[in-house]
Every structure is written in C-alpha cells, then in structure tokens.
Amino acid sequence: MASEEGVIKIIRNKQVILRDYVSGFPKESDMQVVSSGTIKLKLPEGCEGVLVKNFYLSCDPYMRGRMTKCDPGTRYLDSFNPGSPISGYGVGKVLESGDPKFKEGDLVWGITGWEEYSLITGTATQSLFKIHNTHDVPLSYYTGILGMPGMSAYVGFYEVCSPKKGETVFVSAASGAVGQLVGQFAKLSGCYVVGSAGTNQKVDLLKNKFGFDEAFNYKDEPDLDAALKRYFPEGIDIYFDNVGGKMLDAVLLNMKMNGRIAACGMISQYNLEQPEGVHNLLSLIMKQVHLKGFLVFNYYHLYGKFLERVLPAIKEGKITYVEDVAEGLESAPAALIGLFAGRNVGKQVVVVSRE
C-alpha cells in the first residue's frame, strides 16, 4: 500500500514483532510477522536521524539475551520491547538523512529494525557504518565477514589472543559466522587449527572448504577431554570460545602454559534457566592462562585496519565465506531460532529486499 499525504508517501512496513519475553528455548511463535504497520518515507521535521530501506538482516546468537527481560543497564544491550520490532545488525540504503555523516543513496550497515524500513535516531546512528567497498564482494557480506561477526573474529583472534606462527588453535562452533573466519585467520598466521561443530556436514566444510587442519563433531565425542587430547597431544595455545559450558571446561584441562582464551560467546548457555558451572578454573592459575571476554563494539575504531587486512584476502581468494540465506521477512523467526538448534550452515542471513 502506498498513499500520498501532501507530498509525503506513507507505505506499509512489514515487521517482526516480539510477542512477549522468552524463558528457556525460544520458539518461532515467540515472534510475529505483521503487515499492519505503516511508515512515512520522510524524516520528521528537525530529525537528525536516518531513514533506511533494509536489504539484509543478520541472525546472531547474542539476540537471544535481548528476548529475556532484564533491568536496564544490567547488560551491554537492553531487552527488546514486547509488541515492538526486534532489532539487530543489517544492511540497507539511506533514503533520507538528517545526520551529516550520511546522505541519500548511501549504503550502510549497523543496528536496524527487523522491518522493511527503519527510522534510526539518537545514539543508534553512531552504530551505522557507511559502506565504501561494493565491488567484488556481495553486499550481504556486511552482515557477516565484513560486519560485526568479521570484526568479532578479528578482534578476538588478533587483538585478544596475539597469535604466533606455529601455535595450536582450537575454535568451537567453528562453522558459524565467526568461527569459520577465526580458523582461516589462524591458517593465514601459520597456526595449526582444529574446529568443532555439531554435524558431519559442518565438519567436512571445516576441513574441505575453510582449510582447518582437523575438525570433529562434538556430539560424537562422549569425552571432550579425551577428544581434545587426541587432536592436541601437546596442548592448546589459543582457544576461541563461542560455546562455553562443558567445552570450555574440557579446554581448560588442555591449555598450554601461558595460553590465551578469547571468550566471544557462550551459545550453550543462552537457553538455560540455570547456567552450567565451570569446574576447571584452577587451570587458569596453574598454567597462567589468560582468559578475556570482549565486546566487539569497543573495538570498532579498528574497523579500517580490519578492512585493510580482510578485503584483499577475500579478493585474492585467501579467505572464503559461507552464508545460509533465508528469503523474506516471513522466514526471519525460523532463521533466528534455527541458530540455537544448529540448523544453519554458515552465516545466517535474512533477505528483506534484493537491493
């Protein structure tokens, strides 16, 4: 639907709404796709925000935490509001801007609503990045390898773990949006790298597509400690943790002296009413292991440096990337929930509009 109100066009704006706060494992029915909303394709008078048409949306595990009610300020991102569109990273085109950093026609990536069109205002505009490189790389890459997940891999591996040639590296959830890049960064740095994943198809992908030295299906390993000792008989120098829980506990027993652990995510814990405890923390002391959690947006000042490293590697074929693409906003709830069941193969992207 489109109508004219003076010279201002009003159109339907399909949205993904959170019905209510979630406890336990989320379901598709916790979200609703609605077409009843409308939006004016014109900034309000005096607005310093940005009006964006969304092309691609990013499904990311951290979004699960925002579906649970928490007190404002107790987490790095506030909870979603039931009855309102959820939000996350996405790629779109600026239709109108009251922010001097952007102009009509600019392509951008950053935090946006799960809807066809978004009005981004206030401090949220600070999370928008103008896209300058559109040649030789798909625009959807800015939801993944060239966006937040790519920066997470870069920061956790290079800035937190400071790899050295010849070191041993273990990556959990290794076929996901972040893990697949960490493994390839490790190989480019001259490291030996092993990844874990939850299906044999993903294990094959790690070894045959992404160049991991070895990979294993953690669901086939009743004893994770024994599995890690099989692949790392002399221990692990760097662990890039995306899952936490039992895997982190087993890794702690297998770290080398002065090893480094980047705590990027803990997807095994997000849907638990009572998080699992970690029992082998004494290893941090005995082996002088450095474990550091990090939030990627504290490192966005390094985005230019990141692009200088990654863009040439993509164009030269030294880094490859796999996306799992869902078509249409209607598919967005299932795509997001699929992350927690391991249904996605590679970076989960939702296509809102084909540019």
mmCIF file of C-alpha atoms in Angstrom:
data_model
loop_
_atom_site.group_PDB
_atom_site.id
_atom_site.type_symbol
_atom_site.label_atom_id
_atom_site.label_comp_id
_atom_site.label_asym_id
_atom_site.label_seq_id
_atom_site.Cartn_x
_atom_site.Cartn_y
_atom_site.Cartn_z
ATOM 1 C CA MET A 1 0.000 0.000 0.000
ATOM 2 C CA ALA A 2 1.187 3.480 -0.824
ATOM 3 C CA SER A 3 -0.705 6.729 -0.402
ATOM 4 C CA GLU A 4 0.061 10.407 -0.673
ATOM 5 C CA GLU A 5 -0.338 12.757 2.289
ATOM 6 C CA GLY A 6 0.575 16.020 0.666
ATOM 7 C CA VAL A 7 3.988 15.180 -0.746
ATOM 8 C CA ILE A 8 4.764 12.593 1.924
ATOM 9 C CA LYS A 9 4.400 8.954 0.890
ATOM 10 C CA ILE A 10 3.043 6.540 3.504
ATOM 11 C CA ILE A 11 3.615 2.838 2.865
ATOM 12 C CA ARG A 12 3.120 -0.470 4.635
ATOM 13 C CA ASN A 13 6.081 -1.570 6.723
ATOM 14 C CA LYS A 14 6.222 -5.309 7.378
ATOM 15 C CA GLN A 15 7.852 -6.034 10.766
ATOM 16 C CA VAL A 16 8.970 -8.892 13.027
ATOM 17 C CA ILE A 17 7.486 -8.285 16.490
ATOM 18 C CA LEU A 18 8.465 -9.920 19.797
ATOM 19 C CA ARG A 19 5.199 -11.169 21.328
ATOM 20 C CA ASP A 20 6.471 -11.463 24.904
ATOM 21 C CA TYR A 21 9.617 -12.102 26.907
ATOM 22 C CA VAL A 22 11.070 -15.581 26.482
ATOM 23 C CA SER A 23 12.282 -18.124 29.040
ATOM 24 C CA GLY A 24 14.008 -21.367 28.096
ATOM 25 C CA PHE A 25 14.378 -22.351 24.451
ATOM 26 C CA PRO A 26 12.840 -19.732 22.118
ATOM 27 C CA LYS A 27 10.175 -20.666 19.556
ATOM 28 C CA GLU A 28 9.116 -19.193 16.249
ATOM 29 C CA SER A 29 5.762 -18.371 17.850
ATOM 30 C CA ASP A 30 7.558 -16.015 20.267
ATOM 31 C CA MET A 31 7.738 -13.688 17.274
ATOM 32 C CA GLN A 32 5.091 -12.500 14.850
ATOM 33 C CA VAL A 33 5.395 -11.068 11.343
ATOM 34 C CA VAL A 34 2.899 -8.222 10.943
ATOM 35 C CA SER A 35 1.981 -6.136 7.906
ATOM 36 C CA SER A 36 -0.352 -3.676 9.605
ATOM 37 C CA GLY A 37 2.277 -1.046 10.345
ATOM 38 C CA THR A 38 2.949 1.977 8.153
ATOM 39 C CA ILE A 39 5.810 4.429 7.852
ATOM 40 C CA LYS A 40 6.215 7.861 6.332
ATOM 41 C CA LEU A 41 9.054 7.939 3.815
ATOM 42 C CA LYS A 42 10.056 11.331 5.139
ATOM 43 C CA LEU A 43 12.060 12.327 8.219
ATOM 44 C CA PRO A 44 10.126 14.228 10.880
ATOM 45 C CA GLU A 45 10.832 17.948 10.930
ATOM 46 C CA GLY A 46 14.183 18.637 12.609
ATOM 47 C CA CYS A 47 15.054 14.938 12.941
ATOM 48 C CA GLU A 48 18.781 14.212 12.906
ATOM 49 C CA GLY A 49 18.240 10.519 12.272
ATOM 50 C CA VAL A 50 18.462 8.331 9.193
ATOM 51 C CA LEU A 51 15.632 6.707 7.217
ATOM 52 C CA VAL A 52 16.798 3.363 5.830
ATOM 53 C CA LYS A 53 15.411 0.723 3.477
ATOM 54 C CA ASN A 54 16.629 -2.621 4.797
ATOM 55 C CA PHE A 55 18.121 -5.165 2.382
ATOM 56 C CA TYR A 56 19.681 -7.840 4.610
ATOM 57 C CA LEU A 57 19.297 -8.754 8.288
ATOM 58 C CA SER A 58 21.780 -10.677 10.421
ATOM 59 C CA CYS A 59 20.716 -13.533 12.739
ATOM 60 C CA ASP A 60 23.128 -13.631 15.683
ATOM 61 C CA PRO A 61 23.159 -15.680 18.907
ATOM 62 C CA TYR A 62 23.517 -12.627 21.176
ATOM 63 C CA MET A 63 19.952 -11.645 20.208
ATOM 64 C CA ARG A 64 18.632 -14.430 22.457
ATOM 65 C CA GLY A 65 19.671 -12.465 25.541
ATOM 66 C CA ARG A 66 17.634 -9.477 24.414
ATOM 67 C CA MET A 67 14.486 -11.646 24.289
ATOM 68 C CA THR A 68 14.642 -12.086 28.079
ATOM 69 C CA LYS A 69 13.539 -9.370 30.477
ATOM 70 C CA CYS A 70 16.383 -7.736 32.362
ATOM 71 C CA ASP A 71 16.744 -4.478 34.233
ATOM 72 C CA PRO A 72 18.010 -1.568 32.100
ATOM 73 C CA GLY A 73 21.752 -1.124 32.371
ATOM 74 C CA THR A 74 22.446 -4.642 33.672
ATOM 75 C CA ARG A 75 23.560 -5.884 30.239
ATOM 76 C CA TYR A 76 25.502 -4.278 27.434
ATOM 77 C CA LEU A 77 22.304 -4.225 25.341
ATOM 78 C CA ASP A 78 18.824 -3.666 26.739
ATOM 79 C CA SER A 79 15.990 -6.149 26.274
ATOM 80 C CA PHE A 80 13.676 -5.978 23.295
ATOM 81 C CA ASN A 81 10.253 -4.477 23.988
ATOM 82 C CA PRO A 82 7.320 -6.905 23.589
ATOM 83 C CA GLY A 83 4.911 -5.637 20.965
ATOM 84 C CA SER A 84 7.674 -3.794 19.106
ATOM 85 C CA PRO A 85 10.002 -4.844 16.279
ATOM 86 C CA ILE A 86 13.158 -6.629 17.326
ATOM 87 C CA SER A 87 16.438 -5.177 16.095
ATOM 88 C CA GLY A 88 19.859 -6.370 15.076
ATOM 89 C CA TYR A 89 22.616 -5.852 12.579
ATOM 90 C CA GLY A 90 21.609 -5.285 8.994
ATOM 91 C CA VAL A 91 22.488 -3.721 5.651
ATOM 92 C CA GLY A 92 20.407 -1.085 3.921
ATOM 93 C CA LYS A 93 20.240 2.088 1.848
ATOM 94 C CA VAL A 94 19.723 5.603 3.160
ATOM 95 C CA LEU A 95 16.511 7.161 1.805
ATOM 96 C CA GLU A 96 16.896 10.417 3.735
ATOM 97 C CA SER A 97 19.347 11.668 6.346
ATOM 98 C CA GLY A 98 19.336 14.397 8.946
ATOM 99 C CA ASP A 99 22.781 13.207 10.063
ATOM 100 C CA PRO A 100 25.646 14.969 8.240
ATOM 101 C CA LYS A 101 27.657 11.716 8.128
ATOM 102 C CA PHE A 102 25.166 10.161 5.697
ATOM 103 C CA LYS A 103 23.340 11.195 2.546
ATOM 104 C CA GLU A 104 20.566 9.800 0.373
ATOM 105 C CA GLY A 105 21.739 6.726 -1.542
ATOM 106 C CA ASP A 106 24.490 5.735 0.905
ATOM 107 C CA LEU A 107 24.753 2.028 1.662
ATOM 108 C CA VAL A 108 25.167 1.352 5.387
ATOM 109 C CA TRP A 109 25.494 -1.477 7.888
ATOM 110 C CA GLY A 110 24.743 -1.402 11.597
ATOM 111 C CA ILE A 111 21.886 -1.818 14.074
ATOM 112 C CA THR A 112 18.484 -1.579 12.417
ATOM 113 C CA GLY A 113 14.941 -2.846 12.956
ATOM 114 C CA TRP A 114 13.666 -6.183 11.724
ATOM 115 C CA GLU A 115 11.356 -4.487 9.249
ATOM 116 C CA GLU A 116 11.305 -3.268 5.671
ATOM 117 C CA TYR A 117 12.065 0.353 6.579
ATOM 118 C CA SER A 118 13.664 1.767 9.717
ATOM 119 C CA LEU A 119 13.938 5.238 11.195
ATOM 120 C CA ILE A 120 17.233 5.190 13.090
ATOM 121 C CA THR A 121 17.632 8.021 15.580
ATOM 122 C CA GLY A 122 19.696 9.202 18.528
ATOM 123 C CA THR A 123 22.751 7.244 19.613
ATOM 124 C CA ALA A 124 21.710 4.363 17.318
ATOM 125 C CA THR A 125 23.070 6.319 14.343
ATOM 126 C CA GLN A 126 26.524 6.007 15.915
ATOM 127 C CA SER A 127 26.382 2.276 15.196
ATOM 128 C CA LEU A 128 25.961 2.860 11.449
ATOM 129 C CA PHE A 129 28.915 2.424 9.110
ATOM 130 C CA LYS A 130 28.971 3.740 5.562
ATOM 131 C CA ILE A 131 29.833 1.016 3.057
ATOM 132 C CA HIS A 132 32.558 2.141 0.666
ATOM 133 C CA ASN A 133 33.579 -1.179 -0.874
ATOM 134 C CA THR A 134 30.858 -2.761 -3.009
ATOM 135 C CA HIS A 135 32.986 -4.116 -5.867
ATOM 136 C CA ASP A 136 33.978 -7.788 -5.859
ATOM 137 C CA VAL A 137 32.098 -8.571 -2.615
ATOM 138 C CA PRO A 138 28.370 -9.276 -2.083
ATOM 139 C CA LEU A 139 26.534 -6.585 -0.118
ATOM 140 C CA SER A 140 25.270 -9.292 2.251
ATOM 141 C CA TYR A 141 28.867 -9.797 3.435
ATOM 142 C CA TYR A 142 28.397 -6.699 5.598
ATOM 143 C CA THR A 143 26.086 -8.746 7.843
ATOM 144 C CA GLY A 144 28.940 -11.204 8.341
ATOM 145 C CA ILE A 145 32.530 -11.328 7.221
ATOM 146 C CA LEU A 146 32.737 -7.547 6.668
ATOM 147 C CA GLY A 147 30.451 -6.633 9.581
ATOM 148 C CA MET A 148 30.079 -7.432 13.263
ATOM 149 C CA PRO A 149 30.914 -11.188 13.057
ATOM 150 C CA GLY A 150 34.038 -10.496 10.990
ATOM 151 C CA MET A 151 35.169 -7.854 13.449
ATOM 152 C CA SER A 152 34.492 -10.275 16.322
ATOM 153 C CA ALA A 153 36.748 -12.880 14.727
ATOM 154 C CA TYR A 154 39.445 -10.305 14.021
ATOM 155 C CA VAL A 155 39.394 -8.729 17.480
ATOM 156 C CA GLY A 156 39.224 -11.980 19.406
ATOM 157 C CA PHE A 157 41.963 -13.672 17.445
ATOM 158 C CA TYR A 158 44.436 -10.880 16.734
ATOM 159 C CA GLU A 159 43.835 -8.310 19.468
ATOM 160 C CA VAL A 160 42.949 -10.627 22.369
ATOM 161 C CA CYS A 161 44.981 -13.750 21.555
ATOM 162 C CA SER A 162 48.036 -12.291 19.734
ATOM 163 C CA PRO A 163 48.813 -15.436 17.688
ATOM 164 C CA LYS A 164 52.314 -16.548 16.808
ATOM 165 C CA LYS A 165 53.334 -18.736 13.885
ATOM 166 C CA GLY A 166 53.331 -22.435 14.772
ATOM 167 C CA GLU A 167 50.881 -22.166 17.673
ATOM 168 C CA THR A 168 47.935 -24.531 18.166
ATOM 169 C CA VAL A 169 44.431 -23.093 17.907
ATOM 170 C CA PHE A 170 41.033 -24.555 18.805
ATOM 171 C CA VAL A 171 37.744 -22.975 17.670
ATOM 172 C CA SER A 172 34.299 -24.056 18.916
ATOM 173 C CA ALA A 173 31.146 -23.513 16.842
ATOM 174 C CA ALA A 174 33.711 -23.323 14.093
ATOM 175 C CA SER A 175 31.408 -23.331 11.068
ATOM 176 C CA GLY A 176 29.378 -20.343 12.250
ATOM 177 C CA ALA A 177 29.623 -16.712 11.206
ATOM 178 C CA VAL A 178 32.605 -16.022 13.485
ATOM 179 C CA GLY A 179 34.285 -19.416 13.805
ATOM 180 C CA GLN A 180 34.796 -20.023 10.084
ATOM 181 C CA LEU A 181 36.810 -16.787 9.912
ATOM 182 C CA VAL A 182 38.870 -17.443 13.044
ATOM 183 C CA GLY A 183 40.052 -20.735 11.574
ATOM 184 C CA GLN A 184 41.084 -19.081 8.327
ATOM 185 C CA PHE A 185 42.863 -16.264 10.177
ATOM 186 C CA ALA A 186 44.737 -18.946 12.120
ATOM 187 C CA LYS A 187 45.878 -20.670 8.937
ATOM 188 C CA LEU A 188 46.969 -17.351 7.414
ATOM 189 C CA SER A 189 49.017 -16.808 10.590
ATOM 190 C CA GLY A 190 50.807 -20.144 10.209
ATOM 191 C CA CYS A 191 48.982 -21.912 13.047
ATOM 192 C CA TYR A 192 47.651 -25.447 13.422
ATOM 193 C CA VAL A 193 43.880 -25.186 13.831
ATOM 194 C CA VAL A 194 41.129 -27.610 14.839
ATOM 195 C CA GLY A 195 37.419 -26.820 14.935
ATOM 196 C CA SER A 196 34.366 -28.424 16.495
ATOM 197 C CA ALA A 197 30.864 -28.405 15.037
ATOM 198 C CA GLY A 198 27.559 -30.214 15.538
ATOM 199 C CA THR A 199 27.085 -32.169 12.274
ATOM 200 C CA ASN A 200 29.287 -34.240 9.982
ATOM 201 C CA GLN A 201 28.367 -31.918 7.111
ATOM 202 C CA LYS A 202 29.817 -28.984 9.042
ATOM 203 C CA VAL A 203 32.932 -30.984 9.920
ATOM 204 C CA ASP A 204 33.509 -31.668 6.218
ATOM 205 C CA LEU A 205 33.017 -27.982 5.489
ATOM 206 C CA LEU A 206 35.649 -27.018 8.042
ATOM 207 C CA LYS A 207 38.256 -29.328 6.577
ATOM 208 C CA ASN A 208 37.465 -29.097 2.867
ATOM 209 C CA LYS A 209 36.177 -25.533 2.455
ATOM 210 C CA PHE A 210 37.786 -23.483 5.212
ATOM 211 C CA GLY A 211 41.118 -25.298 5.426
ATOM 212 C CA PHE A 212 41.082 -26.374 9.080
ATOM 213 C CA ASP A 213 43.770 -28.977 9.763
ATOM 214 C CA GLU A 214 41.280 -31.141 11.652
ATOM 215 C CA ALA A 215 37.691 -30.967 12.854
ATOM 216 C CA PHE A 216 35.317 -33.114 14.889
ATOM 217 C CA ASN A 217 31.616 -33.474 15.664
ATOM 218 C CA TYR A 218 31.336 -32.794 19.385
ATOM 219 C CA LYS A 219 28.058 -34.749 19.523
ATOM 220 C CA ASP A 220 30.025 -37.894 18.630
ATOM 221 C CA GLU A 221 32.501 -37.374 21.473
ATOM 222 C CA PRO A 222 31.283 -38.701 24.858
ATOM 223 C CA ASP A 223 34.553 -37.497 26.451
ATOM 224 C CA LEU A 224 35.503 -33.995 25.267
ATOM 225 C CA ASP A 225 38.732 -34.032 27.293
ATOM 226 C CA ALA A 226 39.854 -37.200 25.500
ATOM 227 C CA ALA A 227 38.880 -35.737 22.126
ATOM 228 C CA LEU A 228 40.962 -32.621 22.714
ATOM 229 C CA LYS A 229 43.946 -34.676 23.860
ATOM 230 C CA ARG A 230 43.659 -36.646 20.606
ATOM 231 C CA TYR A 231 43.880 -33.517 18.465
ATOM 232 C CA PHE A 232 46.196 -31.533 20.748
ATOM 233 C CA PRO A 233 48.575 -34.048 22.375
ATOM 234 C CA GLU A 234 50.870 -31.192 23.440
ATOM 235 C CA GLY A 235 48.089 -28.804 24.425
ATOM 236 C CA ILE A 236 46.281 -25.722 23.111
ATOM 237 C CA ASP A 237 47.878 -22.287 22.806
ATOM 238 C CA ILE A 238 44.742 -20.383 21.758
ATOM 239 C CA TYR A 239 41.086 -21.215 22.324
ATOM 240 C CA PHE A 240 38.430 -19.099 20.612
ATOM 241 C CA ASP A 241 35.316 -19.812 22.653
ATOM 242 C CA ASN A 242 31.878 -19.469 21.091
ATOM 243 C CA VAL A 243 30.026 -22.020 23.238
ATOM 244 C CA GLY A 244 31.161 -22.025 26.900
ATOM 245 C CA GLY A 245 29.837 -24.783 29.165
ATOM 246 C CA LYS A 246 31.240 -28.301 29.003
ATOM 247 C CA MET A 247 33.529 -27.484 26.074
ATOM 248 C CA LEU A 248 35.199 -24.629 27.955
ATOM 249 C CA ASP A 249 35.617 -26.897 30.970
ATOM 250 C CA ALA A 250 37.363 -29.541 28.851
ATOM 251 C CA VAL A 251 39.560 -26.986 27.114
ATOM 252 C CA LEU A 252 40.820 -25.638 30.445
ATOM 253 C CA LEU A 253 42.381 -29.045 31.153
ATOM 254 C CA ASN A 254 44.210 -28.935 27.819
ATOM 255 C CA MET A 255 45.627 -25.419 27.681
ATOM 256 C CA LYS A 256 49.369 -24.905 27.417
ATOM 257 C CA MET A 257 51.353 -22.710 29.745
ATOM 258 C CA ASN A 258 50.615 -19.031 29.021
ATOM 259 C CA GLY A 259 47.747 -19.975 26.727
ATOM 260 C CA ARG A 260 45.102 -17.433 25.714
ATOM 261 C CA ILE A 261 41.329 -17.793 25.599
ATOM 262 C CA ALA A 262 39.062 -15.307 23.823
ATOM 263 C CA ALA A 263 35.542 -15.539 25.287
ATOM 264 C CA CYS A 264 33.413 -14.374 22.362
ATOM 265 C CA GLY A 265 30.117 -16.171 23.021
ATOM 266 C CA MET A 266 28.536 -18.962 25.052
ATOM 267 C CA ILE A 267 25.683 -20.264 22.940
ATOM 268 C CA SER A 268 25.386 -23.465 25.007
ATOM 269 C CA GLN A 269 24.186 -21.333 27.942
ATOM 270 C CA TYR A 270 21.764 -18.868 26.374
ATOM 271 C CA ASN A 271 18.637 -21.004 26.675
ATOM 272 C CA LEU A 272 19.303 -22.489 30.111
ATOM 273 C CA GLU A 273 17.251 -21.380 33.105
ATOM 274 C CA GLN A 274 20.246 -22.220 35.304
ATOM 275 C CA PRO A 275 23.669 -21.766 33.634
ATOM 276 C CA GLU A 276 26.179 -24.611 33.938
ATOM 277 C CA GLY A 277 29.118 -24.144 36.227
ATOM 278 C CA VAL A 278 32.766 -24.342 35.105
ATOM 279 C CA HIS A 279 34.856 -26.629 37.305
ATOM 280 C CA ASN A 280 38.416 -26.486 35.979
ATOM 281 C CA LEU A 281 39.239 -22.834 36.630
ATOM 282 C CA LEU A 282 42.303 -23.825 38.662
ATOM 283 C CA SER A 283 44.000 -24.439 35.303
ATOM 284 C CA LEU A 284 43.962 -20.678 34.712
ATOM 285 C CA ILE A 285 46.276 -20.279 37.680
ATOM 286 C CA MET A 286 48.434 -23.372 37.325
ATOM 287 C CA LYS A 287 49.082 -22.752 33.628
ATOM 288 C CA GLN A 288 48.990 -18.942 33.810
ATOM 289 C CA VAL A 289 46.278 -18.852 31.139
ATOM 290 C CA HIS A 290 44.858 -15.503 30.076
ATOM 291 C CA LEU A 291 41.061 -15.604 29.598
ATOM 292 C CA LYS A 292 39.481 -12.416 28.301
ATOM 293 C CA GLY A 293 35.907 -11.639 27.407
ATOM 294 C CA PHE A 294 35.328 -8.857 24.898
ATOM 295 C CA LEU A 295 32.526 -6.831 23.318
ATOM 296 C CA VAL A 296 33.180 -6.095 19.681
ATOM 297 C CA PHE A 297 31.709 -2.597 19.649
ATOM 298 C CA ASN A 298 34.514 -1.443 21.937
ATOM 299 C CA TYR A 299 36.885 -2.144 19.042
ATOM 300 C CA TYR A 300 35.022 -0.551 16.133
ATOM 301 C CA HIS A 301 37.722 2.123 15.944
ATOM 302 C CA LEU A 302 39.827 -0.659 14.362
ATOM 303 C CA TYR A 303 37.335 -1.240 11.539
ATOM 304 C CA GLY A 304 39.535 0.454 8.927
ATOM 305 C CA LYS A 305 42.522 -1.660 9.956
ATOM 306 C CA PHE A 306 40.314 -4.747 9.793
ATOM 307 C CA LEU A 307 39.175 -3.959 6.226
ATOM 308 C CA GLU A 308 42.781 -3.436 5.121
ATOM 309 C CA ARG A 309 43.545 -6.998 6.193
ATOM 310 C CA VAL A 310 40.357 -8.776 5.134
ATOM 311 C CA LEU A 311 39.229 -7.182 1.851
ATOM 312 C CA PRO A 312 42.421 -8.083 -0.068
ATOM 313 C CA ALA A 313 42.327 -11.617 1.378
ATOM 314 C CA ILE A 314 38.757 -12.075 0.097
ATOM 315 C CA LYS A 315 39.563 -10.714 -3.351
ATOM 316 C CA GLU A 316 42.704 -12.874 -3.614
ATOM 317 C CA GLY A 317 40.753 -15.989 -2.620
ATOM 318 C CA LYS A 318 42.722 -16.459 0.607
ATOM 319 C CA ILE A 319 39.538 -16.249 2.687
ATOM 320 C CA THR A 320 36.214 -17.824 1.776
ATOM 321 C CA TYR A 321 32.826 -17.380 3.420
ATOM 322 C CA VAL A 322 29.640 -19.417 3.511
ATOM 323 C CA GLU A 323 26.194 -17.904 4.028
ATOM 324 C CA ASP A 324 22.897 -19.608 4.836
ATOM 325 C CA VAL A 325 20.293 -17.359 3.199
ATOM 326 C CA ALA A 326 16.613 -17.175 4.188
ATOM 327 C CA GLU A 327 14.313 -15.290 1.799
ATOM 328 C CA GLY A 328 11.837 -12.742 3.094
ATOM 329 C CA LEU A 329 10.925 -11.278 6.480
ATOM 330 C CA GLU A 330 8.396 -14.119 6.888
ATOM 331 C CA SER A 331 11.326 -16.525 7.199
ATOM 332 C CA ALA A 332 13.167 -14.446 9.812
ATOM 333 C CA PRO A 333 11.745 -16.026 13.020
ATOM 334 C CA ALA A 334 12.576 -19.562 11.853
ATOM 335 C CA ALA A 335 16.034 -18.463 10.732
ATOM 336 C CA LEU A 336 16.824 -16.918 14.117
ATOM 337 C CA ILE A 337 15.505 -19.890 16.119
ATOM 338 C CA GLY A 338 17.466 -22.235 13.846
ATOM 339 C CA LEU A 339 20.736 -20.849 15.228
ATOM 340 C CA PHE A 340 20.068 -22.473 18.589
ATOM 341 C CA ALA A 341 19.291 -25.858 17.027
ATOM 342 C CA GLY A 342 22.359 -25.682 14.775
ATOM 343 C CA ARG A 343 20.240 -25.736 11.603
ATOM 344 C CA ASN A 344 22.231 -23.041 9.843
ATOM 345 C CA VAL A 345 25.297 -23.886 7.788
ATOM 346 C CA GLY A 346 27.466 -20.783 7.799
ATOM 347 C CA LYS A 347 26.386 -17.210 8.413
ATOM 348 C CA GLN A 348 22.576 -16.930 8.751
ATOM 349 C CA VAL A 349 21.250 -14.038 6.676
ATOM 350 C CA VAL A 350 17.669 -12.904 6.016
ATOM 351 C CA VAL A 351 16.960 -11.183 2.718
ATOM 352 C CA VAL A 352 14.397 -8.402 3.117
ATOM 353 C CA SER A 353 14.842 -6.901 -0.337
ATOM 354 C CA ARG A 354 17.247 -7.632 -3.178
ATOM 355 C CA GLU A 355 18.642 -4.109 -3.212
#
